[in-house]
mmCIF file of C-alpha atoms in Angstrom:
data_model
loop_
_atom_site.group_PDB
_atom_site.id
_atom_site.type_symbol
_atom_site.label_atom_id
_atom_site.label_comp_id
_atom_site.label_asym_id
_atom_site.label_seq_id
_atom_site.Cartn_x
_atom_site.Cartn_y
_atom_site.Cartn_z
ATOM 1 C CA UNK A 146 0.000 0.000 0.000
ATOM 2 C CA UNK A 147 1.892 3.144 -0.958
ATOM 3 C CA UNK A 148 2.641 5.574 1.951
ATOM 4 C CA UNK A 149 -0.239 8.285 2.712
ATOM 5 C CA UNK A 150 0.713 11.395 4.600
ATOM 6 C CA UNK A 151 -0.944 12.679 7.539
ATOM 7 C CA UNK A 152 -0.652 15.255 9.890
ATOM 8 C CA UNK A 153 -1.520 16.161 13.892
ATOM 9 C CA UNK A 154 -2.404 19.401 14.447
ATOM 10 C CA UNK A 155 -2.353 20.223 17.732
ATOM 11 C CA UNK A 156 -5.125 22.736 19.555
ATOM 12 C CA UNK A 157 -2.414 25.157 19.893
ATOM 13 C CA UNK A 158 -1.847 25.312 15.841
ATOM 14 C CA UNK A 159 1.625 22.830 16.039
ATOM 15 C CA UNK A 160 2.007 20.382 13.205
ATOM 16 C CA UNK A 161 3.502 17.295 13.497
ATOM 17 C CA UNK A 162 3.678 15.173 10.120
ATOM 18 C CA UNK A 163 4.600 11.719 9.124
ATOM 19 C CA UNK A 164 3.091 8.530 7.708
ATOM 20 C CA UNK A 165 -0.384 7.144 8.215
ATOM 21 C CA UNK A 166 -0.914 3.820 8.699
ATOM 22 C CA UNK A 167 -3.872 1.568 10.394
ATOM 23 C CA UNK A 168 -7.237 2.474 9.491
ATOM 24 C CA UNK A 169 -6.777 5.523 7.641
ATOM 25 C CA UNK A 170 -9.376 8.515 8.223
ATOM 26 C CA UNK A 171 -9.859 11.873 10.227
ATOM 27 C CA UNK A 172 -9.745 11.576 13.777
ATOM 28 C CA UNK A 173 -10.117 14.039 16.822
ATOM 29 C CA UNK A 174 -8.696 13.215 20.300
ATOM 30 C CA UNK A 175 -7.141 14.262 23.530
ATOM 31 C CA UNK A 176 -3.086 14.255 22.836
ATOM 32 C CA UNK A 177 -1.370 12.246 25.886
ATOM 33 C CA UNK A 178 2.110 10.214 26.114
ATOM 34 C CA UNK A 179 2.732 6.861 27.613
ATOM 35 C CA UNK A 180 6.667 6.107 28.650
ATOM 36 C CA UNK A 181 5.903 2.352 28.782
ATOM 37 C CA UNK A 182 8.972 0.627 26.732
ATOM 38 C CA UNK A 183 7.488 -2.546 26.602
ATOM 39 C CA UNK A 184 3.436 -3.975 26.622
ATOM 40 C CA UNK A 185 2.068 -1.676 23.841
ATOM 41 C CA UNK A 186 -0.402 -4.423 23.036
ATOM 42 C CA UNK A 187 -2.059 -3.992 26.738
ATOM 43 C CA UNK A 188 -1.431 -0.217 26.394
ATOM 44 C CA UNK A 189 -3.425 0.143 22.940
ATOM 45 C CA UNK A 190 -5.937 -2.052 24.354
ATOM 46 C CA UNK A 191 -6.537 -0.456 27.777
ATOM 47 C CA UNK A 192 -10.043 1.239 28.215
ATOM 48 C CA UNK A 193 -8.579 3.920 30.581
ATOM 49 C CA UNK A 194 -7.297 5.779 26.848
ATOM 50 C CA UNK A 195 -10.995 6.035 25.218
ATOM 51 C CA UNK A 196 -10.939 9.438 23.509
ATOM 52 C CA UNK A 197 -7.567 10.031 23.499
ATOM 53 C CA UNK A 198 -4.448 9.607 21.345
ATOM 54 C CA UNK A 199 -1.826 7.762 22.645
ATOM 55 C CA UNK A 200 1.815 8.833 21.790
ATOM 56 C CA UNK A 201 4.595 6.196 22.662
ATOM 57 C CA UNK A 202 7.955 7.621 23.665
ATOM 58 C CA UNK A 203 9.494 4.044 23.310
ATOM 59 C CA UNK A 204 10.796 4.627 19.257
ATOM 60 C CA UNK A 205 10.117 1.452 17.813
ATOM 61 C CA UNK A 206 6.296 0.029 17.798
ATOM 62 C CA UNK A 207 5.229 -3.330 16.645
ATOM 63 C CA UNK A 208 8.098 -5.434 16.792
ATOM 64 C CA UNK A 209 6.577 -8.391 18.475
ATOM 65 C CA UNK A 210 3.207 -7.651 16.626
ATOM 66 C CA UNK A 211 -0.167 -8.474 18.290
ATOM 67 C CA UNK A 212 -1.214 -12.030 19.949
ATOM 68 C CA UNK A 213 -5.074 -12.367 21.155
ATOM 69 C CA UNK A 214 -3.974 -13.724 24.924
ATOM 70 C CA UNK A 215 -2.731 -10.072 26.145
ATOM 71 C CA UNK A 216 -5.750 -8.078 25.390
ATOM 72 C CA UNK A 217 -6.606 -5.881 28.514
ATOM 73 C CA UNK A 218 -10.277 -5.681 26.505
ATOM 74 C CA UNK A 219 -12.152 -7.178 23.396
ATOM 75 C CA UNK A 220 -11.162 -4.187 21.525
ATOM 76 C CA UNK A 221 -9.161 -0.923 21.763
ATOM 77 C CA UNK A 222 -11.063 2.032 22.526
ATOM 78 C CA UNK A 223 -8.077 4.922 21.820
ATOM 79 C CA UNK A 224 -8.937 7.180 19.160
ATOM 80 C CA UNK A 225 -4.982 7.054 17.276
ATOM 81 C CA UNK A 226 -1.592 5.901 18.018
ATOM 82 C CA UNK A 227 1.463 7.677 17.664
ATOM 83 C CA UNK A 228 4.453 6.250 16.978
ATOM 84 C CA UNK A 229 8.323 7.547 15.856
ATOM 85 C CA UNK A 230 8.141 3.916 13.773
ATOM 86 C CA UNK A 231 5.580 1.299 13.082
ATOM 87 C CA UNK A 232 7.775 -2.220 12.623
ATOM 88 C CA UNK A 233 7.128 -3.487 9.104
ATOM 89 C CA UNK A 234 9.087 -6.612 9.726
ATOM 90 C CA UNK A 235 7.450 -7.905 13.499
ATOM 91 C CA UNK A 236 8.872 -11.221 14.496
ATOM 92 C CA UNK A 237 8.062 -13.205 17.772
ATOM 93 C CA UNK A 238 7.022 -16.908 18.272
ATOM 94 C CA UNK A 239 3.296 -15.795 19.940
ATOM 95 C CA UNK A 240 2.080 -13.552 17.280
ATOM 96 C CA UNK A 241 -1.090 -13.678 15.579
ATOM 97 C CA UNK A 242 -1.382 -10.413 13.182
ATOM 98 C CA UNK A 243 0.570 -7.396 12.723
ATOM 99 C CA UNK A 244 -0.151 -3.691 14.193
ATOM 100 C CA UNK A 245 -1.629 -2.065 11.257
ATOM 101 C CA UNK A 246 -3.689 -4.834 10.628
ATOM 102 C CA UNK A 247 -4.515 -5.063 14.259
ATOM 103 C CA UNK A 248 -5.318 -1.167 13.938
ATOM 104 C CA UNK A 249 -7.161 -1.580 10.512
ATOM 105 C CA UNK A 250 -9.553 -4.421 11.943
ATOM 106 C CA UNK A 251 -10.623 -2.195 14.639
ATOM 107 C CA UNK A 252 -10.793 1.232 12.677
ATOM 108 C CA UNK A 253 -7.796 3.162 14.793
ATOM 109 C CA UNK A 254 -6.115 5.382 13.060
ATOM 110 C CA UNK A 255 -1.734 5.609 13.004
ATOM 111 C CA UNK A 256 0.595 7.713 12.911
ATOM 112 C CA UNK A 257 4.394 6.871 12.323
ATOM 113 C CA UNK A 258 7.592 8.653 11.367
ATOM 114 C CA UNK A 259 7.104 11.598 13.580
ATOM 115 C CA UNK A 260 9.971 13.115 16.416
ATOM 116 C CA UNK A 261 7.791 11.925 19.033
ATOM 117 C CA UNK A 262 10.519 13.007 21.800
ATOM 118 C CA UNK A 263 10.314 16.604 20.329
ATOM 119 C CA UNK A 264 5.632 16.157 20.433
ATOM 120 C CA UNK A 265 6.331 14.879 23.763
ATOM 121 C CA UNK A 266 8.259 18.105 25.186
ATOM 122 C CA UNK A 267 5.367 20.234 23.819
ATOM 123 C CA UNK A 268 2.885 18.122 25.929
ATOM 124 C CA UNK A 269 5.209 18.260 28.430
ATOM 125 C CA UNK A 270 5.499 21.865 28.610
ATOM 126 C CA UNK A 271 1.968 23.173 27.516
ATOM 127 C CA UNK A 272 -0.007 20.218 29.278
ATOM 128 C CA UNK A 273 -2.130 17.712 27.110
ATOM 129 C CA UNK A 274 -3.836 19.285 24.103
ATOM 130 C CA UNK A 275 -6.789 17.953 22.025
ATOM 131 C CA UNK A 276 -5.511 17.588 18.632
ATOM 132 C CA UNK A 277 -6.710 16.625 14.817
ATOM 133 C CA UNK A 278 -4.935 13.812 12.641
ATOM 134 C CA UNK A 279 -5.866 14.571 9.430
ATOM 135 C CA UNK A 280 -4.829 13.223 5.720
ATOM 136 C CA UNK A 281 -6.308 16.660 4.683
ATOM 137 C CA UNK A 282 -5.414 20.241 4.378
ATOM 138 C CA UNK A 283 -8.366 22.142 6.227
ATOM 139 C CA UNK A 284 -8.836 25.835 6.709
ATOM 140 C CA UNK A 285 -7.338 26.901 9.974
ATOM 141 C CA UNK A 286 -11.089 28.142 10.779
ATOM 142 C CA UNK A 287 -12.337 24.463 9.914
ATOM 143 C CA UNK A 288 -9.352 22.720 12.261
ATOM 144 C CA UNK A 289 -10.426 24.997 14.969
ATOM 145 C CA UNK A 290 -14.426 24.033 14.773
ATOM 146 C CA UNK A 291 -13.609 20.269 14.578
ATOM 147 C CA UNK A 292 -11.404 20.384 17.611
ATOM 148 C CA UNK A 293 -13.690 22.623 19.856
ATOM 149 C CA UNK A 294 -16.399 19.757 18.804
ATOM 150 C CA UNK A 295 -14.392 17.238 20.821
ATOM 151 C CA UNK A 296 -16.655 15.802 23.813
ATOM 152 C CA UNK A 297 -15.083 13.287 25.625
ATOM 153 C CA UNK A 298 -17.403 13.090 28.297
ATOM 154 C CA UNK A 299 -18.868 9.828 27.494
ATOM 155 C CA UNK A 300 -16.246 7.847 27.504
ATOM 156 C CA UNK A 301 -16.717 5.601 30.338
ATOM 157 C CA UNK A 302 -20.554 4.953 28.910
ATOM 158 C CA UNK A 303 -18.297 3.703 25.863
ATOM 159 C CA UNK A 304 -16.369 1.065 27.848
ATOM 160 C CA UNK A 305 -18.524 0.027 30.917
ATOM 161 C CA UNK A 306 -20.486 -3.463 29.890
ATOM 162 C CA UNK A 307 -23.643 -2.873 28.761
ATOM 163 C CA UNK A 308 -24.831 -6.167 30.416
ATOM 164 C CA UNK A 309 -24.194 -7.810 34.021
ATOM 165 C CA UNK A 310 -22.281 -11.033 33.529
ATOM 166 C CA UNK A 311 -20.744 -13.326 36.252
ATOM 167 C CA UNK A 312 -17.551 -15.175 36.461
ATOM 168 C CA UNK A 313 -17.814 -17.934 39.205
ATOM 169 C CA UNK A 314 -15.698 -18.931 42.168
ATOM 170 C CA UNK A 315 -15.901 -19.785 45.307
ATOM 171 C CA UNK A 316 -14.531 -17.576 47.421
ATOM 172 C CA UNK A 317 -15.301 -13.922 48.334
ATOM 173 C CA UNK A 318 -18.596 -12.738 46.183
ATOM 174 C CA UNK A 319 -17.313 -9.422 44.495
ATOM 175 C CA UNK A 320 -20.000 -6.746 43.026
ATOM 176 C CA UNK A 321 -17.677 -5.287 40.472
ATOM 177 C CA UNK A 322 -18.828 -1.391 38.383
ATOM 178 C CA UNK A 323 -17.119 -1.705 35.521
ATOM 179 C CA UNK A 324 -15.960 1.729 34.648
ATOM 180 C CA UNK A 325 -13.952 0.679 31.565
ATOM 181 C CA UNK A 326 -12.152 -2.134 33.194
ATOM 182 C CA UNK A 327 -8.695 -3.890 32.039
ATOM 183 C CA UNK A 328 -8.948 -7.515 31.705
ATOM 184 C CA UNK A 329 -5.985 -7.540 34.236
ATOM 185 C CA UNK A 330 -7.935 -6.543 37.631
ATOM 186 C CA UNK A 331 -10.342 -9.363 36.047
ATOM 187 C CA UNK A 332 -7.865 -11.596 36.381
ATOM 188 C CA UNK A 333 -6.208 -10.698 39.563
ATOM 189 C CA UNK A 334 -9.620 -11.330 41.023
ATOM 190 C CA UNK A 335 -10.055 -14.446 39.702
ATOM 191 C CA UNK A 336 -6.945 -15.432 40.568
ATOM 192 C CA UNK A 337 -8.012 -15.150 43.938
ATOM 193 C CA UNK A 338 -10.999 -17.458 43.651
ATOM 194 C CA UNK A 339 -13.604 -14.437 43.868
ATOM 195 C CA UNK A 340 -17.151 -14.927 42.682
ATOM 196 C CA UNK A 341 -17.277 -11.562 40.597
ATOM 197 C CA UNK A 342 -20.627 -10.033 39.239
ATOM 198 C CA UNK A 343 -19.644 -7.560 36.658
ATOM 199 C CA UNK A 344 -22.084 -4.345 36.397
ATOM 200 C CA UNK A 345 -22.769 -1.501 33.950
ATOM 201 C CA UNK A 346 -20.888 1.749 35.878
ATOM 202 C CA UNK A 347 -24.474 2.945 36.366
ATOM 203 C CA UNK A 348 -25.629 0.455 38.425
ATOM 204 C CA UNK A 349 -27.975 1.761 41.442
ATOM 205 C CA UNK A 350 -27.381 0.918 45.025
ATOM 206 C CA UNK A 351 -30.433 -1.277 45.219
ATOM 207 C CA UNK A 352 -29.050 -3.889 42.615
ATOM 208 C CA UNK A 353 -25.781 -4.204 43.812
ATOM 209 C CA UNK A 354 -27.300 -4.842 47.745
ATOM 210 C CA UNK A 355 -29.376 -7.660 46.176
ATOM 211 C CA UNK A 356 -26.290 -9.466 45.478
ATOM 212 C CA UNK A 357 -25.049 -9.193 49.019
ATOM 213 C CA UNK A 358 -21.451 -8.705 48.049
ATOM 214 C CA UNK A 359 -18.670 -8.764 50.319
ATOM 215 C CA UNK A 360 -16.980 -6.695 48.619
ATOM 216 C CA UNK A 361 -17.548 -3.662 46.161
ATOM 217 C CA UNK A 362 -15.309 -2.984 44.093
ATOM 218 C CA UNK A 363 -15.040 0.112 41.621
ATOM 219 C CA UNK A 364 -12.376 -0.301 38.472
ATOM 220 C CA UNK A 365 -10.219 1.903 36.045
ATOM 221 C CA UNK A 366 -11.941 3.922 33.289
ATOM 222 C CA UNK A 367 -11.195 6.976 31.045
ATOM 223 C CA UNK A 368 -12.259 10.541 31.383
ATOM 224 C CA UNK A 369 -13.045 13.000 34.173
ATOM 225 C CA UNK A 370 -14.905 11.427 37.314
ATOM 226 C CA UNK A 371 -16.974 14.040 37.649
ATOM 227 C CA UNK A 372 -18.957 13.355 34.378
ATOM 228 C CA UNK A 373 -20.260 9.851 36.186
ATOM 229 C CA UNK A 374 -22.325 11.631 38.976
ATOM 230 C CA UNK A 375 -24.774 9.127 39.233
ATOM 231 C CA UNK A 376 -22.005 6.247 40.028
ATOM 232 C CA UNK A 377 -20.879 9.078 43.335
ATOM 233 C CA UNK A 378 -23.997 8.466 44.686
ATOM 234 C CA UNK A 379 -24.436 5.009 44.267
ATOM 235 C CA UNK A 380 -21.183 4.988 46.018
ATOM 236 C CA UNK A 381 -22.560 7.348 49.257
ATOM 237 C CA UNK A 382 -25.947 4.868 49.621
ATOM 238 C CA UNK A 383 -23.414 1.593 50.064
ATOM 239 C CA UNK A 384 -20.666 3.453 52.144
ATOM 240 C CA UNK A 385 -20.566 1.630 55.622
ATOM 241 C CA UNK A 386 -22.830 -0.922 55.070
ATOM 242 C CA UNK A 387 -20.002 -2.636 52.695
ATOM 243 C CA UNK A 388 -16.672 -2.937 52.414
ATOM 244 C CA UNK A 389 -16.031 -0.845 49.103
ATOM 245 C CA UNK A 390 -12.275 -0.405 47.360
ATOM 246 C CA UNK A 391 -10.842 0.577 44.232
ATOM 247 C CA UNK A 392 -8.438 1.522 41.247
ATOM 248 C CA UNK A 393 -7.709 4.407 39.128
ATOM 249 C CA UNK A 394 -11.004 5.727 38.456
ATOM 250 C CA UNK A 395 -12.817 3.695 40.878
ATOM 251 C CA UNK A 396 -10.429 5.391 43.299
ATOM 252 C CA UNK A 397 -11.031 9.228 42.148
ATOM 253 C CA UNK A 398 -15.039 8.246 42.921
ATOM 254 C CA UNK A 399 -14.927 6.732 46.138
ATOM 255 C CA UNK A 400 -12.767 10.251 47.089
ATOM 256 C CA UNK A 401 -15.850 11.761 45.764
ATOM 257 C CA UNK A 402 -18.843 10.146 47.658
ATOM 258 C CA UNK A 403 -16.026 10.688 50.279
ATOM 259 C CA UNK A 404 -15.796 14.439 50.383
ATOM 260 C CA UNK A 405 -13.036 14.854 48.509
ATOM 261 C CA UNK A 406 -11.744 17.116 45.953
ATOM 262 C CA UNK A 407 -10.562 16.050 42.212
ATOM 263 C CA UNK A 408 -8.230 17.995 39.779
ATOM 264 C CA UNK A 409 -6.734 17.577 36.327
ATOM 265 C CA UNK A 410 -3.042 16.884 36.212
ATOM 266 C CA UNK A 411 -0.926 19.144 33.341
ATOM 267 C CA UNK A 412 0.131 15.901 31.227
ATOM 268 C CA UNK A 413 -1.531 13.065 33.638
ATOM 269 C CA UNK A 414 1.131 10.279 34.686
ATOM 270 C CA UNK A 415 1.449 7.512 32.019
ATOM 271 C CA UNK A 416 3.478 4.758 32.284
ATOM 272 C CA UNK A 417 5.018 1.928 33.930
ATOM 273 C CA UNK A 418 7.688 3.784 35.718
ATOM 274 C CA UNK A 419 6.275 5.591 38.684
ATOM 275 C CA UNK A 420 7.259 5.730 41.826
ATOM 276 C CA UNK A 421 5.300 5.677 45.180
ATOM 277 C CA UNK A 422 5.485 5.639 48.929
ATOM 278 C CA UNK A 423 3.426 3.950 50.908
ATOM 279 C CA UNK A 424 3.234 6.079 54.127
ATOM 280 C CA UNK A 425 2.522 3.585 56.625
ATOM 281 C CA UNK A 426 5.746 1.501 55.686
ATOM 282 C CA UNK A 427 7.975 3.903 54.098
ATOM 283 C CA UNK A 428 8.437 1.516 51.430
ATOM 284 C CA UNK A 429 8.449 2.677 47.820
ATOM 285 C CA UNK A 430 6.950 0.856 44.701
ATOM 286 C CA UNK A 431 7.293 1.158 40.848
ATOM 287 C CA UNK A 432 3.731 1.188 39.533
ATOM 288 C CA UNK A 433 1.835 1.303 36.454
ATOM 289 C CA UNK A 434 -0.223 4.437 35.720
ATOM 290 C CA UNK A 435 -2.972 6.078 33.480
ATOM 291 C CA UNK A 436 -4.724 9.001 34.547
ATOM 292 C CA UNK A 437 -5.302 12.738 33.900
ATOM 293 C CA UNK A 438 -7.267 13.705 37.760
ATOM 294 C CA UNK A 439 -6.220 12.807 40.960
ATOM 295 C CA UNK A 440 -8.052 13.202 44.626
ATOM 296 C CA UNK A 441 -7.194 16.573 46.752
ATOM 297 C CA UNK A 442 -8.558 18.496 49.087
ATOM 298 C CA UNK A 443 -9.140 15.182 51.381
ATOM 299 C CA UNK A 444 -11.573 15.337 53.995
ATOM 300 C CA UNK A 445 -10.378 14.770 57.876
ATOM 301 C CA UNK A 446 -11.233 11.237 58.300
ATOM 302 C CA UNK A 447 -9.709 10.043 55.172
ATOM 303 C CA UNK A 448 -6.134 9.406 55.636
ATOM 304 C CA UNK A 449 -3.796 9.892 52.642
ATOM 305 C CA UNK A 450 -1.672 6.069 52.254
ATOM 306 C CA UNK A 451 0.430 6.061 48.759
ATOM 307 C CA UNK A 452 2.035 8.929 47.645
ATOM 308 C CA UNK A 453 3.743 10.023 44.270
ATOM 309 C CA UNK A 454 7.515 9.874 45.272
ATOM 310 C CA UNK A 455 7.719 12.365 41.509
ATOM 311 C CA UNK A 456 4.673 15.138 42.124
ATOM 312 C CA UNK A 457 3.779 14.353 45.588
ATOM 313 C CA UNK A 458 -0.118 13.916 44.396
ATOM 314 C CA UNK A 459 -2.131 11.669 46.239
ATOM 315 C CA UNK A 460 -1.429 7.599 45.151
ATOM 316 C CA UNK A 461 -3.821 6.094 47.652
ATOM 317 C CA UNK A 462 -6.163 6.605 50.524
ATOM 318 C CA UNK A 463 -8.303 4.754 53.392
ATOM 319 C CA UNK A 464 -10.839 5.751 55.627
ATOM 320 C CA UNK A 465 -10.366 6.258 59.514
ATOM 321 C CA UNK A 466 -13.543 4.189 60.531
ATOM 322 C CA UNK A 467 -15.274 2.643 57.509
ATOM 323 C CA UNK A 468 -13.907 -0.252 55.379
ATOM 324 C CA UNK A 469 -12.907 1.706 52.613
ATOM 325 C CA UNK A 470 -9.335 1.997 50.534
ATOM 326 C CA UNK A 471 -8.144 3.019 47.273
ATOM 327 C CA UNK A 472 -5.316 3.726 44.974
ATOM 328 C CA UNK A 473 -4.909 5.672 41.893
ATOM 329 C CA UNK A 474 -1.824 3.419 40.649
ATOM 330 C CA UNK A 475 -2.806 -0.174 38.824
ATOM 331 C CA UNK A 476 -1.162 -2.718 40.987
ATOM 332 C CA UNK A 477 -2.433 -5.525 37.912
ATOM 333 C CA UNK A 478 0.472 -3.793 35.954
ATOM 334 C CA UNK A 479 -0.546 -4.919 32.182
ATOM 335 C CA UNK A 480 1.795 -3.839 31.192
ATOM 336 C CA UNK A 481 4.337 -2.634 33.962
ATOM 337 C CA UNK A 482 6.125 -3.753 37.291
ATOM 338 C CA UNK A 483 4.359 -5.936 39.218
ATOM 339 C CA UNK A 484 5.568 -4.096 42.674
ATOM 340 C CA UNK A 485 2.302 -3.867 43.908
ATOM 341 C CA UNK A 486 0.366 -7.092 43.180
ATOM 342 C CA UNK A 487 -0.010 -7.841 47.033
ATOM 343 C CA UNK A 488 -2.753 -5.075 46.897
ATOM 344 C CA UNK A 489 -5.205 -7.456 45.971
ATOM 345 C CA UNK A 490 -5.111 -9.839 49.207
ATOM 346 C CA UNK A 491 -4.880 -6.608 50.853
ATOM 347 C CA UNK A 492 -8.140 -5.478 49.548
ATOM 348 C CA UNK A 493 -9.646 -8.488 50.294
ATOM 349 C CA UNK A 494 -8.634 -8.845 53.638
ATOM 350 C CA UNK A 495 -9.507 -5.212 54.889
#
């Protein structure tokens, strides 16, 4: 297929062009960068990046192609991926299809053959920007309209199942929101012998009590939590009558329905290389991370328990009294360190 040229054009009139590859069309999105070097597969295909394209500062993309057992969902839900280069020659003993077929099949569009060290400075420096990838040449007045149009905040109504579904076991019984879950927390779960009932994100109070969980449990997803009111106050109804914990985005709305405060980072952390302290044992952990908002602003009887060794923001918290913890990291990894994994037992044993 001969090479087609496309360009990003970022909100703040910066052009970045290179190669298009993957499903080729128009495509608006929030601009972010991930620093993971390895596990693009589970990066591409983690729900947590709905709306938003993903630039890779690891240079070379695609080298071990794409195999069907490290999906993090059934399909990606990113709106592009840039790369500095797409790997026309992938070779590894597991894999199944190549990344721009991979892309093609599920209608994400590429970009390749762009300084993404010198794209990720600018986000660096001017904080995440929505952005255009076009094949085009539009009117400066016509890029600025079909940015501005970007809404983003249904995103987690994107990814959430649309149905309840089970997955037996038999130990603890698990009432799981699925906020855009990664297969990883799934599995971490499972692992553990929970019965887990999986539920749309908008699942009222009422329902989940009828399954007399002992645990409730509130996963990752993409966006802002403020734009899933309804899921804060499911939260408040359960809060001390179960024991309720959660991750990434689950975390930002239990500080909600807690009293807390939530704000949007510059550039969001990113990666599977961040460091935090956990501030009851001093010890410090490498963690996997995806997420523009953290918790502030905590209320007096929630305590503060990871922190961001980088930015000091807050990595995790607990309540004083109620049966209640969360962190904003992903101790699942998929990809990243697995520093953290003991969370899980912790979680269930609180």
């Amino acid at each position: 297929m001969p090479n087609t040229t496309a360009t990003l054009i970022l909100e703040n009139g910066m052009k970045f062009t290179g190669k298009a590859f993957g499903d080729i069309h128009d495509v608006v999105g929030e601009v972010v960068f991930t620093t993971n070097m390895t596990g693009y597969q589970e990066t591409i295909t983690d729900p947590s990046f709905c709306g938003q394209m993903v630039v890779m500062t690891y240079p070379l993309i695609g080298n071990y192609g794409i195999n069907f057992a490290d999906m993090e969902a059934d399909k990606p839900a990113l709106s592009a991926l840039i790369v500095r280069e797409n790997c026309d020659y992938p070779n590894n003993f597991r894999m199944e299809m190549e990344l721009d077929g991979f892309l093609r099949q599920n209608h994400i569009m590429g970009l390749s053959d762009i300084d993404t060290r010198a794209l990720t400075r600018v986000l660096r420096d001017y904080g995440c920007m929505r952005g255009l990838l076009t094949t085009e040449n539009p009117a400066s007045e016509d890029i600025k309209r079909r940015i501005q149009a970007l809404d983003n905040r249904d995103v987690i109504q994107r990814v959430s199942t649309r149905h309840p579904y089970t997955l037996a076991g038999s130990g603890p019984r698990i009432a799981f929101l699925d906020m855009g879950a990664k297969a990883g927390i799934l599995r971490e779960l499972k692992a553990r012998k929970c019965e887990i009932h999986v539920l749309p994100y908008d699942t009222p109070a009422d329902e989940i009590k009828k399954i007399r969980p002992d645990m409730v449990f509130i996963s990752n997803g993409p966006g802002d939590p403020a734009d899933v009111p309804e899921t804060v106050e499911t939260l408040k109804a359960l809060m001390g009558g179960y024991k309720i914990c959660g991750i990434c985005m689950g975390h930002q709305l239990i500080g909600l329905a807690l009293g807390a405060k939530t704000q949007k980072l510059k550039f969001g952390h990113h990666g599977g290389n961040h460091p935090v302290k956990n501030l009851e044992t001093g010890h410090v952990y490498i963690t996997s991370q995806n997420h523009n908002y953290i918790l502030s602003d905590l209320p007096e009887d929630v305590l503060p328990w990871y922190v961001n060794v980088n930015d000091g923001t807050c990595e995790g918290i607990r309540h004083k009294t109620l049966p209640v913890c969360s962190v904003q990291f992903h101790p699942e990894a998929s990809p990243g360190p697995h520093d953290t994994h003991q969370l899980f037992d912790i979680f269930l044993a609180r």
